[in-house]
mmCIF file of C-alpha atoms in Angstrom:
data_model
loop_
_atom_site.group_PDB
_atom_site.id
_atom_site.type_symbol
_atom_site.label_atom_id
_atom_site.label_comp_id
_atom_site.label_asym_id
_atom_site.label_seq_id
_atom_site.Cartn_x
_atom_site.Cartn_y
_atom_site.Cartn_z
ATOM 1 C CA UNK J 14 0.000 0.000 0.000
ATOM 2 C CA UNK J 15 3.328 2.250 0.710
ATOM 3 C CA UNK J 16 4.509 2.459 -2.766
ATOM 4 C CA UNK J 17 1.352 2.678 -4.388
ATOM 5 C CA UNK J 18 0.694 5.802 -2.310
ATOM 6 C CA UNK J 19 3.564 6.971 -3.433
ATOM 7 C CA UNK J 20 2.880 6.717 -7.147
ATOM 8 C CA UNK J 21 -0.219 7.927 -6.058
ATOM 9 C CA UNK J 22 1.453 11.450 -4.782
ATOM 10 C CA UNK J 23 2.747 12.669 -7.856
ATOM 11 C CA UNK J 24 2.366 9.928 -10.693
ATOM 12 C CA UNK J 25 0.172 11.882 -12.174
ATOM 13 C CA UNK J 26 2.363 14.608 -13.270
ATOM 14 C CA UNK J 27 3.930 12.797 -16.223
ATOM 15 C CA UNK J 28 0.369 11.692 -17.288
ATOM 16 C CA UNK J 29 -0.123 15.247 -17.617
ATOM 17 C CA UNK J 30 3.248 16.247 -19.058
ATOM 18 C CA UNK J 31 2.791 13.884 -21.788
ATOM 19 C CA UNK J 32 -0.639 15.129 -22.818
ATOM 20 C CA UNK J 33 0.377 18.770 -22.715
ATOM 21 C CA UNK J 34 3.693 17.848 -25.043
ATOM 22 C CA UNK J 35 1.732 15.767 -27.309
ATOM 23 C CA UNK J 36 -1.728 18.316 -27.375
ATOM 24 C CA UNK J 37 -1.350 19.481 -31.054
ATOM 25 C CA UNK J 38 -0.817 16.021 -32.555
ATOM 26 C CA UNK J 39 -3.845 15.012 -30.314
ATOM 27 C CA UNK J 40 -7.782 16.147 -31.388
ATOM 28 C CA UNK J 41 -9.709 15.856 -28.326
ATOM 29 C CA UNK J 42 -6.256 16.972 -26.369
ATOM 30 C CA UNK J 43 -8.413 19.862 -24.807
ATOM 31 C CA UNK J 44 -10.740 17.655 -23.281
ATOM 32 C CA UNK J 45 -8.336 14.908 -21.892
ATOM 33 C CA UNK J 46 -6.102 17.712 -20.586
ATOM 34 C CA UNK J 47 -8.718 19.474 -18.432
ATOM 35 C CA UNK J 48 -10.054 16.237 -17.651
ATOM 36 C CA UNK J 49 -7.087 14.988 -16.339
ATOM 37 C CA UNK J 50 -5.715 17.996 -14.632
ATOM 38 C CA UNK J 51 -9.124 17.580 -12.531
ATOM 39 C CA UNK J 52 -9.114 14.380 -11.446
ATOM 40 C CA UNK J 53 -5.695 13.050 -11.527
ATOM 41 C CA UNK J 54 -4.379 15.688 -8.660
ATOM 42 C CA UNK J 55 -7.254 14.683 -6.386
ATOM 43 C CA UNK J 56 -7.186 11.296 -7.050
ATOM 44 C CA UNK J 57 -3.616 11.895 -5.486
ATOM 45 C CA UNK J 58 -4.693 13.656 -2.715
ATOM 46 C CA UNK J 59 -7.690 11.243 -1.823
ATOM 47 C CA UNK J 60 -4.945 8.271 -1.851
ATOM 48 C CA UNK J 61 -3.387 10.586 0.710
ATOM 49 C CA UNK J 62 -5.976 11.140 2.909
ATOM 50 C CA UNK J 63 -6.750 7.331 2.275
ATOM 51 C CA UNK J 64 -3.066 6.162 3.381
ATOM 52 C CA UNK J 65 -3.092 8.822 6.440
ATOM 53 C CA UNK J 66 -6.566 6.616 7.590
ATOM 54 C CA UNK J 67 -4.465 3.631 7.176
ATOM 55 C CA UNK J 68 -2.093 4.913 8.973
ATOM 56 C CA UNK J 69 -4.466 5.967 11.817
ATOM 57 C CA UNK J 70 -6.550 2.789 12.070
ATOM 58 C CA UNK J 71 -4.600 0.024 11.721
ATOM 59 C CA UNK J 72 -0.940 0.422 12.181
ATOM 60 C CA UNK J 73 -0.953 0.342 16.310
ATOM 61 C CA UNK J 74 1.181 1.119 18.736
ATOM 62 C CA UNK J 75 2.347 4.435 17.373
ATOM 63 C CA UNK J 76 1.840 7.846 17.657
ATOM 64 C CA UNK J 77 0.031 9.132 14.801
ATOM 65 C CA UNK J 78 2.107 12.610 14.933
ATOM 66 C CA UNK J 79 5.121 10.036 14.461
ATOM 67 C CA UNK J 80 3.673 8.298 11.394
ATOM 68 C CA UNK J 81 2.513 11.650 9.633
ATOM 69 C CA UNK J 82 6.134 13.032 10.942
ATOM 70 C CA UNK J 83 7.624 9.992 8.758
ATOM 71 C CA UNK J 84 5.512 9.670 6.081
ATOM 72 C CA UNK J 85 5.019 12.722 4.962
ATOM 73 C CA UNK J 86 8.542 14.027 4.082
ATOM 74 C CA UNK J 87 9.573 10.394 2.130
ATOM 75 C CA UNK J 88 5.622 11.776 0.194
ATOM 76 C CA UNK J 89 7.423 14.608 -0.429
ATOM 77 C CA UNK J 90 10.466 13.310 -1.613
ATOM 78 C CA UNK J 91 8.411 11.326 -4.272
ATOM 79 C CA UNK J 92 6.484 13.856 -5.184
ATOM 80 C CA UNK J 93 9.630 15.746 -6.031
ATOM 81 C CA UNK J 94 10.842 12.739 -7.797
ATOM 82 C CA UNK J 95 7.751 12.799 -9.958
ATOM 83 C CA UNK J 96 7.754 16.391 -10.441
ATOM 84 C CA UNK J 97 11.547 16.031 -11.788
ATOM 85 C CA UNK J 98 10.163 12.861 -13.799
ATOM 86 C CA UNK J 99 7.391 15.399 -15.653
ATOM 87 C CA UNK J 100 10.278 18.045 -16.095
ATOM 88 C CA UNK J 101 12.088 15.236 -18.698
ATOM 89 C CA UNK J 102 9.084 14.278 -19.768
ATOM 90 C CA UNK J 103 8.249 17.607 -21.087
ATOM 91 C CA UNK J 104 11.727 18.444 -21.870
ATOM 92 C CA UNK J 105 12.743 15.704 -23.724
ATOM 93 C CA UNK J 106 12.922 17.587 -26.795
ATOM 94 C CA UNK J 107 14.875 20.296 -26.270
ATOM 95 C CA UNK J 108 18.161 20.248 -25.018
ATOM 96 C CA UNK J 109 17.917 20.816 -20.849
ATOM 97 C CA UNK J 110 21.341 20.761 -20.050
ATOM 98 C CA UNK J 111 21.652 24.560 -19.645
ATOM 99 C CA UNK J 112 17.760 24.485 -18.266
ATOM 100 C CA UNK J 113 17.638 24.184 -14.360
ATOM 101 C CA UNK J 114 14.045 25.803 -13.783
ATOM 102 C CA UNK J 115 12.723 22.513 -13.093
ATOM 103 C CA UNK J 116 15.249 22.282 -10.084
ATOM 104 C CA UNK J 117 14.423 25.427 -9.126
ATOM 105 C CA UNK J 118 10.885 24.716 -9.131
ATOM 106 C CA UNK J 119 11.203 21.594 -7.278
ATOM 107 C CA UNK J 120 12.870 23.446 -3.964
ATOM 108 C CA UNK J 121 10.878 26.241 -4.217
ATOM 109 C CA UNK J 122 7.574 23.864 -4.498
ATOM 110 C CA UNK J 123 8.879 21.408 -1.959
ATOM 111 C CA UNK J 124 8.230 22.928 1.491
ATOM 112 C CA UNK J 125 4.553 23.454 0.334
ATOM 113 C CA UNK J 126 4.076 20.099 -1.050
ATOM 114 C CA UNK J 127 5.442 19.197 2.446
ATOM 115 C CA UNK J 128 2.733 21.161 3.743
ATOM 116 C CA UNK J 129 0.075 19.827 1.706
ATOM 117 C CA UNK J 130 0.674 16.186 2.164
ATOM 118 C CA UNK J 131 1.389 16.530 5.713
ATOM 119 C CA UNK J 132 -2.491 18.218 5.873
ATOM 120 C CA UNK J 133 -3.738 15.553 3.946
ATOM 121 C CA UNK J 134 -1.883 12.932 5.775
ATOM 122 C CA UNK J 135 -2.959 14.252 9.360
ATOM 123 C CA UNK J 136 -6.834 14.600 8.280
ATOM 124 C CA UNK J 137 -6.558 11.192 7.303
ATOM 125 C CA UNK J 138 -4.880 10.000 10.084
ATOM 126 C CA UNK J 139 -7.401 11.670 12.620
ATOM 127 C CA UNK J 140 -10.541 9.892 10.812
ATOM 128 C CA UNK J 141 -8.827 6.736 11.278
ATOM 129 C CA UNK J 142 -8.336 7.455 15.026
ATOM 130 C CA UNK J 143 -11.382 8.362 15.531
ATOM 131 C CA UNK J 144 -12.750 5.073 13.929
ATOM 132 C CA UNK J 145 -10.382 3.316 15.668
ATOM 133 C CA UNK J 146 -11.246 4.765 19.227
ATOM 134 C CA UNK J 147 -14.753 4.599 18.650
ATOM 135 C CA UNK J 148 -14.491 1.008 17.466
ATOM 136 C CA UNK J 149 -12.266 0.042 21.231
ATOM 137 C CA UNK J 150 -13.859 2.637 23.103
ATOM 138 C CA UNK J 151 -10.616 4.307 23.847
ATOM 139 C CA UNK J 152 -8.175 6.567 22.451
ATOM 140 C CA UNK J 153 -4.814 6.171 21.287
#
């Protein structure tokens, strides 16, 4: 469930790299783009929210501050890894080896992806408590 979160995070961005690349060889490009930049970010973030309930409900015996504290920068990290992923994607063309914008983009990005995920991660995380102390009758 770990790693598909993690494809989850930011596997989309290629997806959408690839369609805005290829958009005037495509007809209906228009249409798949918007469609895609709808629901492939918050299919993302409701596999985040979905992994932080996980996280809550069923892995015991540790703090759920600890878990989000953990899980959300290695998130991060894959999002940036994705990110950098869609940056070659789109790039490919061209010659990028005097192009660092997608570095830059990445670091300046990262601490609110880190943000973002952590959110995500801790909303999720408190639903699953809350099942999970409801279901025992006592909190964590």
């Amino acid at each position: 469930m770990f790693a598909g979160w993690l494809v989850l995070v930011g596997g989309w961005m290629p997806v959408l790299a690839l369609i805005v690349t290829h958009r005037k060889s495509w007809p209906g490009a228009v249409h798949i783009l918007t469609l895609a930049g709808i629901l492939l970010p918050a299919i993302g973030a409701a596999g985040t929210v979905a992994f932080g309930f996980v996280l809550g409900r069923w892995v015991p015996r540790i703090g759920s501050w600890l878990k989000i504290g953990c899980a959300a920068p290695v998130g991060c990290l894959s999002w940036v890894f994705w990110f950098a992923i869609a940056y070659a994607v789109s790039v490919a063309g061209a010659d990028a080896s005097t192009d660092d914008s997608g570095a830059v983009g990445a670091v300046i990005l990262e601490p609110f992806a880190l943000l973002v995920i952590g959110a995500l991660l801790g909303l999720g995380a408190g639903i699953g408590v809350a099942c999970r102390a409801r279901a025992t009758g006592h909190a964590e």
